[in-house]
Structures are given as C-alpha cells and as structure tokens.
Tab-separated table of C-alpha atoms in Angstrom:
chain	number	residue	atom	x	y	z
A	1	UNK	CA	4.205	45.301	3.884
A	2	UNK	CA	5.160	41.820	5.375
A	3	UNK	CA	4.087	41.006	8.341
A	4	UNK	CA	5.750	39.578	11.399
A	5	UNK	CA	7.284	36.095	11.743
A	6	UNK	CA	4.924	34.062	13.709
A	7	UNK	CA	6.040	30.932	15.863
A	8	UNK	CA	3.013	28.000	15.191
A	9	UNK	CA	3.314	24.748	16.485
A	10	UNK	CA	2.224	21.615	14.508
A	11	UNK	CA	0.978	18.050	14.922
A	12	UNK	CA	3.309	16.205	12.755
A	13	UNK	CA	0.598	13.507	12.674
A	14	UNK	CA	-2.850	15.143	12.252
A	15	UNK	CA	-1.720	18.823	11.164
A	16	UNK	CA	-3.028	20.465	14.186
A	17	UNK	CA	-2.082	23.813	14.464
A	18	UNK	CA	-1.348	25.644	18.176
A	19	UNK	CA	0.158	28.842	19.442
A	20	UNK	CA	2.361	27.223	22.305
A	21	UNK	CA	4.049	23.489	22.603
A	22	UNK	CA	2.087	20.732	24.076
A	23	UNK	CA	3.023	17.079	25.189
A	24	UNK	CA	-0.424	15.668	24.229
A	25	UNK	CA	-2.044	16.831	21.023
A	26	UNK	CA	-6.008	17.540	21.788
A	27	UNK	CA	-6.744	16.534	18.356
A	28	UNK	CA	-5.155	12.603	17.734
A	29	UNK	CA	-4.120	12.147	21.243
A	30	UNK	CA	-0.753	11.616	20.076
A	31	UNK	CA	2.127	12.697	22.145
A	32	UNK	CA	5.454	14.344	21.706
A	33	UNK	CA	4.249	15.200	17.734
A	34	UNK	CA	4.106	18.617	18.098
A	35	UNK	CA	7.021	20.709	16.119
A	36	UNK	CA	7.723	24.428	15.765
A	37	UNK	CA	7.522	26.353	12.596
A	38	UNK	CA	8.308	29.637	11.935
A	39	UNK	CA	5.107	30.963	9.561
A	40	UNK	CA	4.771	34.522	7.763
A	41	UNK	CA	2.036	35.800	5.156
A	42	UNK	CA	3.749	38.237	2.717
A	43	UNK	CA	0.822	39.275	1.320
A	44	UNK	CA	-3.024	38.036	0.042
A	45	UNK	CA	-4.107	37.749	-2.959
A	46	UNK	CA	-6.543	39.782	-3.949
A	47	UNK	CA	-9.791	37.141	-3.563
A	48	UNK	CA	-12.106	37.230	-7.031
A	49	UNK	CA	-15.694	37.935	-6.752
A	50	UNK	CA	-17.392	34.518	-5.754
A	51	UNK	CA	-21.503	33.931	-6.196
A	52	UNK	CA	-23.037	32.729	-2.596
A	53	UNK	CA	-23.339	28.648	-2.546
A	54	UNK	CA	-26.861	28.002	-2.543
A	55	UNK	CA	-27.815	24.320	-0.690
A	56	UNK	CA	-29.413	21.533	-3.585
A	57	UNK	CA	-32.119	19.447	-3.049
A	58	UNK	CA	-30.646	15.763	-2.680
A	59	UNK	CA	-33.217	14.430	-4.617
A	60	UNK	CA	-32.476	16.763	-7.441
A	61	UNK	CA	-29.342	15.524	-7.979
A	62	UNK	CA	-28.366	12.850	-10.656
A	63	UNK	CA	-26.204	10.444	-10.148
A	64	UNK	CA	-24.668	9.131	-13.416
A	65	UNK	CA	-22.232	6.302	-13.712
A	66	UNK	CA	-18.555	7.956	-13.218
A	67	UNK	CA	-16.385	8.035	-16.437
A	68	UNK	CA	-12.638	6.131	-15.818
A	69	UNK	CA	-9.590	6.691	-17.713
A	70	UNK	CA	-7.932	3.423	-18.032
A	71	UNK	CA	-4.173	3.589	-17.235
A	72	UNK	CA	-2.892	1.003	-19.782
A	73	UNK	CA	-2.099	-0.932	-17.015
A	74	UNK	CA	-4.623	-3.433	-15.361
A	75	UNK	CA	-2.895	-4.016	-12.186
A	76	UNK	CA	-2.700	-0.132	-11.618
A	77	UNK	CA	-6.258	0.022	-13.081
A	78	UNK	CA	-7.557	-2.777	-10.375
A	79	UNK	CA	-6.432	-0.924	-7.524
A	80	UNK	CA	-7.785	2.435	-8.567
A	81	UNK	CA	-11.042	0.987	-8.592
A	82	UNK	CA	-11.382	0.236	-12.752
A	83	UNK	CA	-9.456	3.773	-14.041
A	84	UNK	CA	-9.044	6.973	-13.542
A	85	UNK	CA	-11.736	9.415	-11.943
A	86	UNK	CA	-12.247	12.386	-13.174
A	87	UNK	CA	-11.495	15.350	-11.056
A	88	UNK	CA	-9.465	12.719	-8.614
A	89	UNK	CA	-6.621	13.691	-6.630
A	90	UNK	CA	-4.297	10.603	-5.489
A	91	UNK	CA	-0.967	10.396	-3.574
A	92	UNK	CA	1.453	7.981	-3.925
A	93	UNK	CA	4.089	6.863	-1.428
A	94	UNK	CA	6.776	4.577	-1.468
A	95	UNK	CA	10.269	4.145	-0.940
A	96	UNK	CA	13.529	5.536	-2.619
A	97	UNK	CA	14.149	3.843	-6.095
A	98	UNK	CA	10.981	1.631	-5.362
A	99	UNK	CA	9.994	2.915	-9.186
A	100	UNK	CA	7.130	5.440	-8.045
A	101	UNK	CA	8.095	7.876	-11.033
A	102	UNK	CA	8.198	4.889	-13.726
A	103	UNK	CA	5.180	3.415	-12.813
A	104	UNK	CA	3.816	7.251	-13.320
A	105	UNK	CA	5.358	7.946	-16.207
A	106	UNK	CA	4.225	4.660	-17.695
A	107	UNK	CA	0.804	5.518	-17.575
A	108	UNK	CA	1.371	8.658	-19.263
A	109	UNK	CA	2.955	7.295	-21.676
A	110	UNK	CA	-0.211	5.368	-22.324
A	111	UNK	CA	-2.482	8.490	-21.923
A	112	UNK	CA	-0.634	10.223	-24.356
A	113	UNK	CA	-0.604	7.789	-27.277
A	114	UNK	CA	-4.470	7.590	-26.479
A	115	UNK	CA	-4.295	11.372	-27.563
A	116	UNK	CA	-4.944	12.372	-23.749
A	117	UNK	CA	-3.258	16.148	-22.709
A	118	UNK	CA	-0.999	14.917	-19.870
A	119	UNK	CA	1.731	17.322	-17.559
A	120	UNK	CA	4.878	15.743	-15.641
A	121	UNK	CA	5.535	18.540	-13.127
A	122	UNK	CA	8.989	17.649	-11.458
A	123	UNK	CA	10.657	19.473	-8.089
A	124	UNK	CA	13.497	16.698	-8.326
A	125	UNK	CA	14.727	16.125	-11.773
A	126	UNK	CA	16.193	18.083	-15.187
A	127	UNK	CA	14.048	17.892	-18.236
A	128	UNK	CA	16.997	15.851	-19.476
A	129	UNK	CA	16.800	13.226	-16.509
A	130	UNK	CA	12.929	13.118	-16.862
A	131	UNK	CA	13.686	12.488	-20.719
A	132	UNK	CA	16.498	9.769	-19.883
A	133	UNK	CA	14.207	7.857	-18.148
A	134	UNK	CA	11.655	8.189	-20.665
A	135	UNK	CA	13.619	6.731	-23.379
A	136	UNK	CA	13.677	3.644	-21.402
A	137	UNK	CA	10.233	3.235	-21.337
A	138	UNK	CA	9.140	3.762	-24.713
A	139	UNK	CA	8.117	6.687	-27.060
A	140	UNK	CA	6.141	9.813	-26.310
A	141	UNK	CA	3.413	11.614	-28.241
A	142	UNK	CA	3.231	15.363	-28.748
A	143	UNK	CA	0.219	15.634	-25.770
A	144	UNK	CA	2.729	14.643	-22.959
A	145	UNK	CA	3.928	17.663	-21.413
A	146	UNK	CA	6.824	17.966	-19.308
A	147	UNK	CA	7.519	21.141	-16.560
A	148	UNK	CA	10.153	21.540	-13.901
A	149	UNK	CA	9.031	24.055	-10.768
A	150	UNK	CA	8.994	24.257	-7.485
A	151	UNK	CA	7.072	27.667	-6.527
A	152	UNK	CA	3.482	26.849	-6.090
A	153	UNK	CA	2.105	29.858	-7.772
A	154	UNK	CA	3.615	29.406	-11.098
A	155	UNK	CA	2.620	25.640	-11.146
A	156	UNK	CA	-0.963	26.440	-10.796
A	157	UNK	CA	-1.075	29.069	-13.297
A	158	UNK	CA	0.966	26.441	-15.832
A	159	UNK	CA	-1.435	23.931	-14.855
A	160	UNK	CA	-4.958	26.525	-16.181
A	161	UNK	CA	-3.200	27.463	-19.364
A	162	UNK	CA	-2.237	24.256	-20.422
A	163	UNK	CA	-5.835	22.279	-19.080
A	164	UNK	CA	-4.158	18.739	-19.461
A	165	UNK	CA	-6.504	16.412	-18.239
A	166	UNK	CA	-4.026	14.302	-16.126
A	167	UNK	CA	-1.176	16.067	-13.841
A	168	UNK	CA	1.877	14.507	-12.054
A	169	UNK	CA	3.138	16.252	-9.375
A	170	UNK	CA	7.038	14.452	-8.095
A	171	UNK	CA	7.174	15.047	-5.471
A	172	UNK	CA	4.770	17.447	-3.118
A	173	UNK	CA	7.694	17.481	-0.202
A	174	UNK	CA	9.359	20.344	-2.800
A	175	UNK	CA	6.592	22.387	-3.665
A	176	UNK	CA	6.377	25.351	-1.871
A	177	UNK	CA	4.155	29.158	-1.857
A	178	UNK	CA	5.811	32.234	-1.562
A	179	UNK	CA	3.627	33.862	0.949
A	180	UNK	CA	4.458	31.070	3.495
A	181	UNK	CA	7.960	31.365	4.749
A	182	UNK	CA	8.839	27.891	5.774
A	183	UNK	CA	10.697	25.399	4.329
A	184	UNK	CA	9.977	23.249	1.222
A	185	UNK	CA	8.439	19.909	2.995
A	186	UNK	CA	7.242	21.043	6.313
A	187	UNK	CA	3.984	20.589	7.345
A	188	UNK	CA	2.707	23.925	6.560
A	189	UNK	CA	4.250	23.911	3.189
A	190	UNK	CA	3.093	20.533	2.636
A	191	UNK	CA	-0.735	21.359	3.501
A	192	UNK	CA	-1.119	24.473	1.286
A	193	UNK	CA	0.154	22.526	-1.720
A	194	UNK	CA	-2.014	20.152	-1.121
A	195	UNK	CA	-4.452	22.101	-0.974
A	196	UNK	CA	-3.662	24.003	-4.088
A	197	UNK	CA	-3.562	20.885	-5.786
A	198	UNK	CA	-6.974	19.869	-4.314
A	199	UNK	CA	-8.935	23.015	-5.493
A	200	UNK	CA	-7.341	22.534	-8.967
A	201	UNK	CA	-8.533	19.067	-9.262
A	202	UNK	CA	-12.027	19.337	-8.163
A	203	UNK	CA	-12.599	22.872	-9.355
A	204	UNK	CA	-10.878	22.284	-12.969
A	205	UNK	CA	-12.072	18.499	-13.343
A	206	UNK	CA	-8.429	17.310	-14.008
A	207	UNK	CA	-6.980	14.064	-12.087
A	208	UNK	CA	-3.878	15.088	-10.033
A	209	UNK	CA	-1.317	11.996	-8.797
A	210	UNK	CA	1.272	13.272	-5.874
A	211	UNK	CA	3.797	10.990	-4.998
A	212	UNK	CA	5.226	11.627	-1.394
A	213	UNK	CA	8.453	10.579	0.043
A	214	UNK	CA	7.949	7.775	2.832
A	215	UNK	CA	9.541	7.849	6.215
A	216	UNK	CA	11.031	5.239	7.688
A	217	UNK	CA	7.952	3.630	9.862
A	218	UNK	CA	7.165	3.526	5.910
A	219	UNK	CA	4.317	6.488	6.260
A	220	UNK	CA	4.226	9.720	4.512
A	221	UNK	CA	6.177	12.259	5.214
A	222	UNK	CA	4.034	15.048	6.657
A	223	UNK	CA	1.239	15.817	8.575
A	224	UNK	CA	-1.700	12.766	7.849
A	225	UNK	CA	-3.812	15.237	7.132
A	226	UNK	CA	-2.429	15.218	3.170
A	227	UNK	CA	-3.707	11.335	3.462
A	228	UNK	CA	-7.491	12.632	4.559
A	229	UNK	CA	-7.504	15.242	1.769
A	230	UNK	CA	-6.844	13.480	-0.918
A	231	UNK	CA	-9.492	10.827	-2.731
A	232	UNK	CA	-7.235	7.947	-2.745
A	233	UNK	CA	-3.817	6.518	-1.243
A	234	UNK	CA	-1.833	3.912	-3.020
A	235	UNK	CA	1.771	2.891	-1.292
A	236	UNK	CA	4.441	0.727	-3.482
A	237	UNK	CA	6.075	-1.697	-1.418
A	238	UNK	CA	8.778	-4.519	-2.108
A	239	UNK	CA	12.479	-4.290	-1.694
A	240	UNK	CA	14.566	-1.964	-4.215
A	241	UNK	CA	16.645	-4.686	-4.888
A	242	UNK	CA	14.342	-7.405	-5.455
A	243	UNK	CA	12.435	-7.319	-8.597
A	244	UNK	CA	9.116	-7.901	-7.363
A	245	UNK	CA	6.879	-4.729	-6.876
A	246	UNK	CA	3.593	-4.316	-4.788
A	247	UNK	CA	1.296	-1.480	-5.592
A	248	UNK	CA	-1.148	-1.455	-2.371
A	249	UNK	CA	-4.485	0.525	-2.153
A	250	UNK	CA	-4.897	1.530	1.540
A	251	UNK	CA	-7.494	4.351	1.299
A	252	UNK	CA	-10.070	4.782	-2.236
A	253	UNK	CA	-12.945	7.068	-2.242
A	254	UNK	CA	-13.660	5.650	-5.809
A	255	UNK	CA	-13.151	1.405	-4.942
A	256	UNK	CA	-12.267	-1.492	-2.212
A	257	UNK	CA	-9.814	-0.438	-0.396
A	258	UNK	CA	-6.973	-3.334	0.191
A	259	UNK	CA	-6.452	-3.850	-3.374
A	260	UNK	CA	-2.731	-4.843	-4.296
A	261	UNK	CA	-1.472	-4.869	-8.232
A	262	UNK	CA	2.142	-6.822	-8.701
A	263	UNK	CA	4.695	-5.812	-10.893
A	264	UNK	CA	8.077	-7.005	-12.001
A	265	UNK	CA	10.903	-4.290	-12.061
A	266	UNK	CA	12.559	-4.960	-15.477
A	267	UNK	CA	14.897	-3.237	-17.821
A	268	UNK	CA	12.322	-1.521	-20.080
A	269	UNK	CA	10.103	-0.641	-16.968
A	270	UNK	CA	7.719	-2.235	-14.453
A	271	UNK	CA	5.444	-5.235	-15.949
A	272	UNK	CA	2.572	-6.551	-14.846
A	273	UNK	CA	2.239	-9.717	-13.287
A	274	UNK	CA	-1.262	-12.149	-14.569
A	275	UNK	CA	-0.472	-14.854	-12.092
A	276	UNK	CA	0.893	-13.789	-8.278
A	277	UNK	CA	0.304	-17.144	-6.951
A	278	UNK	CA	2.601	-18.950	-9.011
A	279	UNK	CA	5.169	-16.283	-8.790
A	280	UNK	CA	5.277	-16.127	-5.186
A	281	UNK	CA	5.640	-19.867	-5.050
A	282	UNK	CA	8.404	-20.279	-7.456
A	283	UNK	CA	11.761	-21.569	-6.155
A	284	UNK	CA	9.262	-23.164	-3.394
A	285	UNK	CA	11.911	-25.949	-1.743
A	286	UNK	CA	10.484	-29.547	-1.838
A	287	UNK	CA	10.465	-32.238	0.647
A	288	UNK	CA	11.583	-29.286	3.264
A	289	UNK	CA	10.413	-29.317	6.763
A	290	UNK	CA	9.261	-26.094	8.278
A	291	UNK	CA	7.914	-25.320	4.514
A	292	UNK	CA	3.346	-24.685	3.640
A	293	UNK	CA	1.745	-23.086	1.200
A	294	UNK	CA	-1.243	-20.948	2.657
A	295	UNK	CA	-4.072	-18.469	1.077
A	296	UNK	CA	-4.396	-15.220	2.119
A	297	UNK	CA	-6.740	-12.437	-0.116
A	298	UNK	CA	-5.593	-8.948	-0.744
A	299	UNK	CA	-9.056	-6.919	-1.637
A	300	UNK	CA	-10.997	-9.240	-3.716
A	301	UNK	CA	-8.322	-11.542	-4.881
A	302	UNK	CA	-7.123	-14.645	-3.467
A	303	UNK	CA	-3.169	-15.264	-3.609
A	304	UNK	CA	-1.166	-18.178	-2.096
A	305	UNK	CA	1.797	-17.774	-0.439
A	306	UNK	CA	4.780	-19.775	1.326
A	307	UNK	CA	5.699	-19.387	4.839
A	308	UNK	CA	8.451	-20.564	5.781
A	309	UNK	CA	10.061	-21.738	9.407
A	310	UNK	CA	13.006	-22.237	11.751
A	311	UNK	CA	12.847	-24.120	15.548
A	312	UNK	CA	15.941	-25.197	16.741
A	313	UNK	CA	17.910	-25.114	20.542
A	314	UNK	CA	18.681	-21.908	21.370
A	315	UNK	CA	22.190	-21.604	22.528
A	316	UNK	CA	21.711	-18.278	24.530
A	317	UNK	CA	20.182	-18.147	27.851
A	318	UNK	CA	16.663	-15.979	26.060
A	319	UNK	CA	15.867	-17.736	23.020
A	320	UNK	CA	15.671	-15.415	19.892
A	321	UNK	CA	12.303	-15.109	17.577
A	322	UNK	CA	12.291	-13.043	14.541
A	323	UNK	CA	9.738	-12.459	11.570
A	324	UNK	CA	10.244	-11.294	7.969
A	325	UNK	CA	6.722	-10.296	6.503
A	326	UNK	CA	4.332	-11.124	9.593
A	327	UNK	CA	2.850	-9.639	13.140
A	328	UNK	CA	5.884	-10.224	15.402
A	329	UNK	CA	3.921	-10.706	18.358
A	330	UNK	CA	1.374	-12.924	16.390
A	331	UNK	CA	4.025	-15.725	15.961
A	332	UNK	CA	4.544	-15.700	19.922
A	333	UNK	CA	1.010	-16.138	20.456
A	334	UNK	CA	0.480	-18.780	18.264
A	335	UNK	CA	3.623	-20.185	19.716
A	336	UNK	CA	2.472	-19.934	23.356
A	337	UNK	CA	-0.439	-21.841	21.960
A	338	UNK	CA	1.348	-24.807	20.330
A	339	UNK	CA	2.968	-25.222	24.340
A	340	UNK	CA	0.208	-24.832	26.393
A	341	UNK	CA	-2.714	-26.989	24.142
A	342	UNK	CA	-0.261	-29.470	22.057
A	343	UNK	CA	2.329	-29.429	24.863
A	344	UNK	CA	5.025	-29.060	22.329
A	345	UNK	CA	8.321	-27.743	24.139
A	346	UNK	CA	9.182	-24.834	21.989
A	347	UNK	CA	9.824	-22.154	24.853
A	348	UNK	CA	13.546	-22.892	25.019
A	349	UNK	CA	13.897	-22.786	20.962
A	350	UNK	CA	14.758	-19.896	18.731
A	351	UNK	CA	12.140	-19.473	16.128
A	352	UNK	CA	12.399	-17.664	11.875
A	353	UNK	CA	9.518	-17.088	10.101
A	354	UNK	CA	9.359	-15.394	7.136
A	355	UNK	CA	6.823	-15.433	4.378
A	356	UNK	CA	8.805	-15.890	0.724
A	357	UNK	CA	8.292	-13.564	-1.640
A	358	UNK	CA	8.123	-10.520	-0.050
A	359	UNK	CA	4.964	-10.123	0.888
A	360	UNK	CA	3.396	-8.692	4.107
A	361	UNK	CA	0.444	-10.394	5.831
A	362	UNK	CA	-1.102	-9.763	8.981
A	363	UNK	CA	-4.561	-11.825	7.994
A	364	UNK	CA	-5.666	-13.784	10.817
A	365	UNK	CA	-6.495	-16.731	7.919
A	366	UNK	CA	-2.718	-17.931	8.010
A	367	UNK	CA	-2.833	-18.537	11.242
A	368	UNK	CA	-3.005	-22.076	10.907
A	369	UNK	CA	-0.182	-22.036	8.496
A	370	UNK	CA	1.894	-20.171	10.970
A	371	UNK	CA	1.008	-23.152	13.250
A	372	UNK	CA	1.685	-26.208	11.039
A	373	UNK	CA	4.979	-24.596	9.417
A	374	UNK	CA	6.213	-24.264	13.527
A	375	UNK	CA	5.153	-27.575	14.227
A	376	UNK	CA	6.813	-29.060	11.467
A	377	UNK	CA	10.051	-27.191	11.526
A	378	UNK	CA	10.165	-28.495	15.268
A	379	UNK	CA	9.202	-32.151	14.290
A	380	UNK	CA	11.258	-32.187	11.032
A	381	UNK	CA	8.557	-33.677	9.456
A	382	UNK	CA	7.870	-32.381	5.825
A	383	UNK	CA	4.175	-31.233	5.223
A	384	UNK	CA	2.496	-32.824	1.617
A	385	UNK	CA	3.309	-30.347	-1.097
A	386	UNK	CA	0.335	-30.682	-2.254
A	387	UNK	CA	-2.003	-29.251	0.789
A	388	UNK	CA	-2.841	-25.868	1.057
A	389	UNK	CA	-4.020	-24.729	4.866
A	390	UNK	CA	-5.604	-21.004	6.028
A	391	UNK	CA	-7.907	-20.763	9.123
A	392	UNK	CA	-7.471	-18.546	12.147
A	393	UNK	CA	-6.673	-19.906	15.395
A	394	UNK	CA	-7.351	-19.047	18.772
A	395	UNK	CA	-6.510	-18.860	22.416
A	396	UNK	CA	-8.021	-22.176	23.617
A	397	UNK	CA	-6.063	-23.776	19.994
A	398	UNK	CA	-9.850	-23.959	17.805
A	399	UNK	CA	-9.800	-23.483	14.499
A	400	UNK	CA	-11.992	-20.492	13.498
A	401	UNK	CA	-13.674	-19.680	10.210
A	402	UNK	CA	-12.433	-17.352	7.747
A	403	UNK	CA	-14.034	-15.391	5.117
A	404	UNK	CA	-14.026	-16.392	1.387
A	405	UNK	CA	-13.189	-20.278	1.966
A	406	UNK	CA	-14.912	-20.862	-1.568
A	407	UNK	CA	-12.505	-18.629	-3.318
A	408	UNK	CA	-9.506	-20.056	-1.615
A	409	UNK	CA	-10.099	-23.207	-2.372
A	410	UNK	CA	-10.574	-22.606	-5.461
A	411	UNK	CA	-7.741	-20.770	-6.446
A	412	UNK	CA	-5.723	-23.962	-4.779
A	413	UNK	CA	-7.636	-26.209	-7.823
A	414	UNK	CA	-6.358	-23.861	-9.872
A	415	UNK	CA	-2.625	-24.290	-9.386
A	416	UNK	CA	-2.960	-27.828	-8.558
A	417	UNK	CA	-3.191	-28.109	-5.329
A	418	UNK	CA	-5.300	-31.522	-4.356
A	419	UNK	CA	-5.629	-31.028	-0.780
A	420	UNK	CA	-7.114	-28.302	1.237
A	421	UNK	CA	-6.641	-28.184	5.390
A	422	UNK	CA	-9.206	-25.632	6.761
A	423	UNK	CA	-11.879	-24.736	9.367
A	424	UNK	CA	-14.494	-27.299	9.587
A	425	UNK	CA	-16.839	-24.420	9.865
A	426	UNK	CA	-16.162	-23.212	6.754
A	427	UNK	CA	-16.446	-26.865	4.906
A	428	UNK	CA	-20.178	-27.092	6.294
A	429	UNK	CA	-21.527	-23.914	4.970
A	430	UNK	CA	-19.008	-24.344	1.250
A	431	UNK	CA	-20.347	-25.963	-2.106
A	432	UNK	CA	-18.476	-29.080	-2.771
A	433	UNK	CA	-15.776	-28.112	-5.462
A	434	UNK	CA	-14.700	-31.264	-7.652
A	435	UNK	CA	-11.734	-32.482	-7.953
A	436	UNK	CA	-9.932	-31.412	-4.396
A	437	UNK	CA	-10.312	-32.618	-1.052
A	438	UNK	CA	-11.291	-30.591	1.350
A	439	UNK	CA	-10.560	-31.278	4.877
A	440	UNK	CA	-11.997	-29.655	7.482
A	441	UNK	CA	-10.500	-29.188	11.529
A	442	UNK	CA	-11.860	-28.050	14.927
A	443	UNK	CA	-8.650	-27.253	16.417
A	444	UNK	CA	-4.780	-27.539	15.837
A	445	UNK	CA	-4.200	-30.243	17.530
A	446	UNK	CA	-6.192	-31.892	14.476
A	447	UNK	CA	-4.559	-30.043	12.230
A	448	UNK	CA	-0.877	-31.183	13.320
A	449	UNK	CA	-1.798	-34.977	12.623
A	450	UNK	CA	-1.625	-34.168	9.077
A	451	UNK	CA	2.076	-32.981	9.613
C-alpha cells in the first residue's frame, strides 16, 4: 500500500533535509536555499541478509600501490591523478555543448580497443544519436556497450549482469527511482542516484563517471552534497564557440587537486594540447601598449599567459571597469594601489582587462602583471616582448614572493623569453638559471621603471 505524500524541505546547497521552511539553513548557514518537495515511498525492498561489520586492526591492513586505467588521453589522465581508480566514482560538469559526452566517449573508445568491458548509459540521447556521434570519433570494439534508461532500478540491475568495468552515466539530472515520487533532477532524486551509483562503484569495484548539468553561477545542478559523495570532481570550462577546451580538477580523492588538461575542439573530436603556453600566446599583438606576458601554475604545471589592458578618459560621470577572466574587485585594488603609492591618476579612467585565451586566474602571482599591463595601457608605453613578470602585490605597493619562482622562470627559458621581472625575494632564495636574466623588485614602483 503506498503511503502518504509527504511535504520535505531541502537545502538546495548542502542537501539538508527539514519538515518545515526556514530562512537560514542550520547546516551551511546559507539562506533562502531551502525548497519544497513533495516525497512518497511506494514500497521497500525487501533488504538481503547482511553479515555484522566487524572493526580491522589498522595495522593489519595493507596498503598496496592502487592500479590506474589509463584513459588514452594524457591530459584527462594528468588531472585524474595518472588513470583511472578502480572502484572510483567521478562527476563531471560543464556547460551545454562544452563536449562533456565526447570527451567521455573518447575514452571509451580507448578502453574498448584495449579489450576493457565499458557501458554508455544515456537519459538524453537515442542509440542512434549516441552512434552518430560515435562515428565521428572513430571505431568501436565489440566490449563497448551502449544502454538508454532512465528508471534507476533497471540501470542497476543492467549494470550487475553486464559487470563492465567502466560505466558512463549522461546525465544523473534524469535518472530517477520509482519509490521516490519527485521529479527527475530534484534534489531528492538527484541524491538517491547518486547514491545508487556510489554503492555500485565501491561495492562492485567498477569506476562510474556522472556528468551533471551546470547552472548558471557555473556549479552543479543539485544539492552539493553529490560533489562530497563522489571521489573526484572535474568541470570543463572554455567557451562553446571557441575551440579551446579546459578540463579542471577541483576536488580528487586519488591526486592534486587544481590540475587543468587543454584540449582543442576539432572535427574528429577533442585533441590534446602538448604545449598551453605557446597556444595561449599565439596571435599575442606586438609593440602594443597595455599588452605582458605573465606565469601563473595550474596544479603542478606552469603556463604563461597574456593579459591584456584598456585606460582611457571616461566620458560618463562614474568611470566603467570591467574584467574578462580575473577577480573583478582584484583589478580595483590593485588600481587603488597604482593612485595612492605611484600617484598615477587613474580614478577618473575606464579600465578592460581581460586575460587572452580564455583562461580564468585568480592567482595572486599575476598581480604584478595586472599592475604593469595598467600602467602601461595608461602611459602608452609598450612593455619588452621579451619579459615575463608574476609576483603578488600588496596594500602598501611591495612586491611579495610567490611560490614556484624556479619553475616559472624556467618555463619562460623555455619559450624564449630572456627577461624575467619578479619578487626580489624570490631571486635570493632561486638557483641561477643560465641564459635569462632575472630581475628582481621590492615594490611596483620599481617594477613600472621597466615599462
């Protein structure tokens, strides 16, 4: 007999369940996130017979080295950690048409001709679409498997008889179980097949990717509790129209988190890219004012980027700032500086910065590249194209160290860069690298003479 309809309210960020509506969630703190869902069991399963879990000794436990899959890709690869764990469950979000489901179905593709048992589970698209798409990318060996369903129930019970060892679930905002009544995507749904999906993969060994739809604050959609449940969270970022792809590691149970892998959106599918420095930097405008070439790192890898700025005379009575890739209220800052300590009179001028190429950096090392991009945009004074600058900068206009100066610099050698601007901290404590010049500064006032 089903039972009544029950009214439960939900924190649409941290999946906290209450009887009644609340302004302030007692869980996050989070206010106005609480929605109303209506929720009704049909019916239990009937729960098999379950030996007692018995506590281990700590020390009795061996810890062996954990077998990867490799993905066939080494940018994916890189930002997993080295492969594939075993037993993993990992979510992927991203964008509309960002290429979520051909980056996935390019590593199966892979996994299958390595004679790996692999299921595409799809709550979106026809066999025929899936297969469309696949075509595209390349052929497919007998051990990919392919499986359109949304009901919960009958997806787990494909997913023991077939035992593949890798499952991809597009997309978990359509799954839904029977014995909860609301609909596909809410936050109830979303949480028991999750869940699902999360005793399958740990109890069954098999590594389970979910992509998730993205909202617009460019989150997941759904309660963040499906980003603390799984093992690893990878958003794809980059503009759909662009052809530039970033594959960004933000939370990795298994590696560094902060990882980013960039691809190239191309006809026959997503390709890697060896060298982001020098693609970033292509098209890079010479003899501009307003125009530096900084180094930021992503994880463990150094990559050098342009920034790009604007100052000119406002026209309006409020002068009008805007970023494309940056902290918003960072620029300002380091604005306010550039008046107060280099008495610069940039209040009345509207000010663009955007940082070519698409990426999005809120590292306090480009700081000074923020500064001397301002500074030279206001001047009209080109900077050398050959000088590469990071350091942070601070209230009173110093120049503060940053973390992995070695690195940066020498990632600058490697593209020929023959000039490095940077915190003279840094230069103290750094091996001397041949053939670049380092050059180190206390402050940006110091820094701007170089403009």
């Amino acid at each position: 007999m089903a039972k009544k309809p029950v009214t439960v309210f939900f924190c649409q960020e941290c999946g906290h369940e209450s009887s009644k509506w609340m302004g302030q969630c007692p869980a996050c703190k989070k206010w106005n996130t609480f929605a109303e869902e209506r929720v009704s069991v049909k019916g239990s399963k009937a729960s098999s017979v379950r030996e007692e879990p018995a506590p281990v000794n700590i020390g009795l436990i061996s810890l062996n080295h954990e077998e990867r899959m490799t993905t066939g890709l080494e940018e994916l690869d890189r930002v997993l950690g080295g492969g594939i764990v075993k037993g993993s469950l990992t979510l992927v979000g991203g964008d509309p048409g960002i290429g979520k489901s051909t980056l996935l179905l390019q590593m199966c593709r892979f996994l299958s001709n390595e004679g790996r048992r692999v299921l595409y589970i799809s709550g979106e698209e026809s066999l025929k679409q899936i297969k469309l798409r696949a075509v595209r990318i390349g052929e497919f060996q007998e051990s990919m498997l392919l499986l359109c369903e949304t009901n919960l129930s009958m997806i787990e019970e494909a997913i023991r008889r077939a035992n593949p060892e890798v499952v991809i679930i597009d997309s978990i905002q359509t799954m839904y179980q029977e014995e909860v009544s609301s609909a596909p995507g809410s936050v109830s749904q979303v949480r028991e097949a999750t869940n699902v999906f999360l005793q399958l993969a740990k109890g069954l060994g098999i590594s389970i990717f979910i992509v998730g739809h993205v909202t617009k604050e460019g989150t997941v959609a759904g309660p963040r509790v499906l980003e603390h449940m799984v093992d690893t969270v990878l958003y794809f970022e980059g503009d759909r129209y662009a052809s530039y792809r970033i594959l960004r590691g933000v939370k990795n149970r298994f590696g560094s988190t902060n990882e980013i892998g960039v691809f190239e959106m191309r006809r026959e599918g997503l390709v890697e890219v060896e060298n982001p420095s020098e693609y970033m930097l292509s098209g890079k405008p010479v003899g501009a004012s307003g125009s530096v070439v900084v180094c930021s790192v992503e994880g463990t890898r150094p990559i050098l980027i342009e920034i790009q700025a604007l100052v000119c005379r406002t026209n309006f009575g409020i002068p009008r700032r805007q970023t494309t890739g940056t902290d918003f209220n960072r620029v300002n800052l380091l604005m306010a500086v550039l008046e107060k300590r280099l008495n610069l009179q940039i209040g009345d001028c509207d000010a663009y910065v955007n940082i070519a190429g698409g990426m999005k950096i809120n590292e306090p090392a480009i700081d000074l590249g923020l500064v001397m991009a301002i500074a030279s945009s206001f001047k009209n004074r080109p900077i050398d194209e050959k000088m590469l600058v990071f350091g942070e900068v601070g209230l009173s206009g110093e120049v503060r160290a940053v973390s992995m100066a070695q690195q940066r610099v020498q990632e600058a050698k490697k593209l020929g860069y023959e000039t490095v601007l940077m915190p003279r901290v840094n230069l103290e404590g750094m091996d001397k690298i041949s053939g670049i010049r380092a050059i180190g500064v206390g402050g940006v006032g110091e820094a701007i003479e170089y403009i």
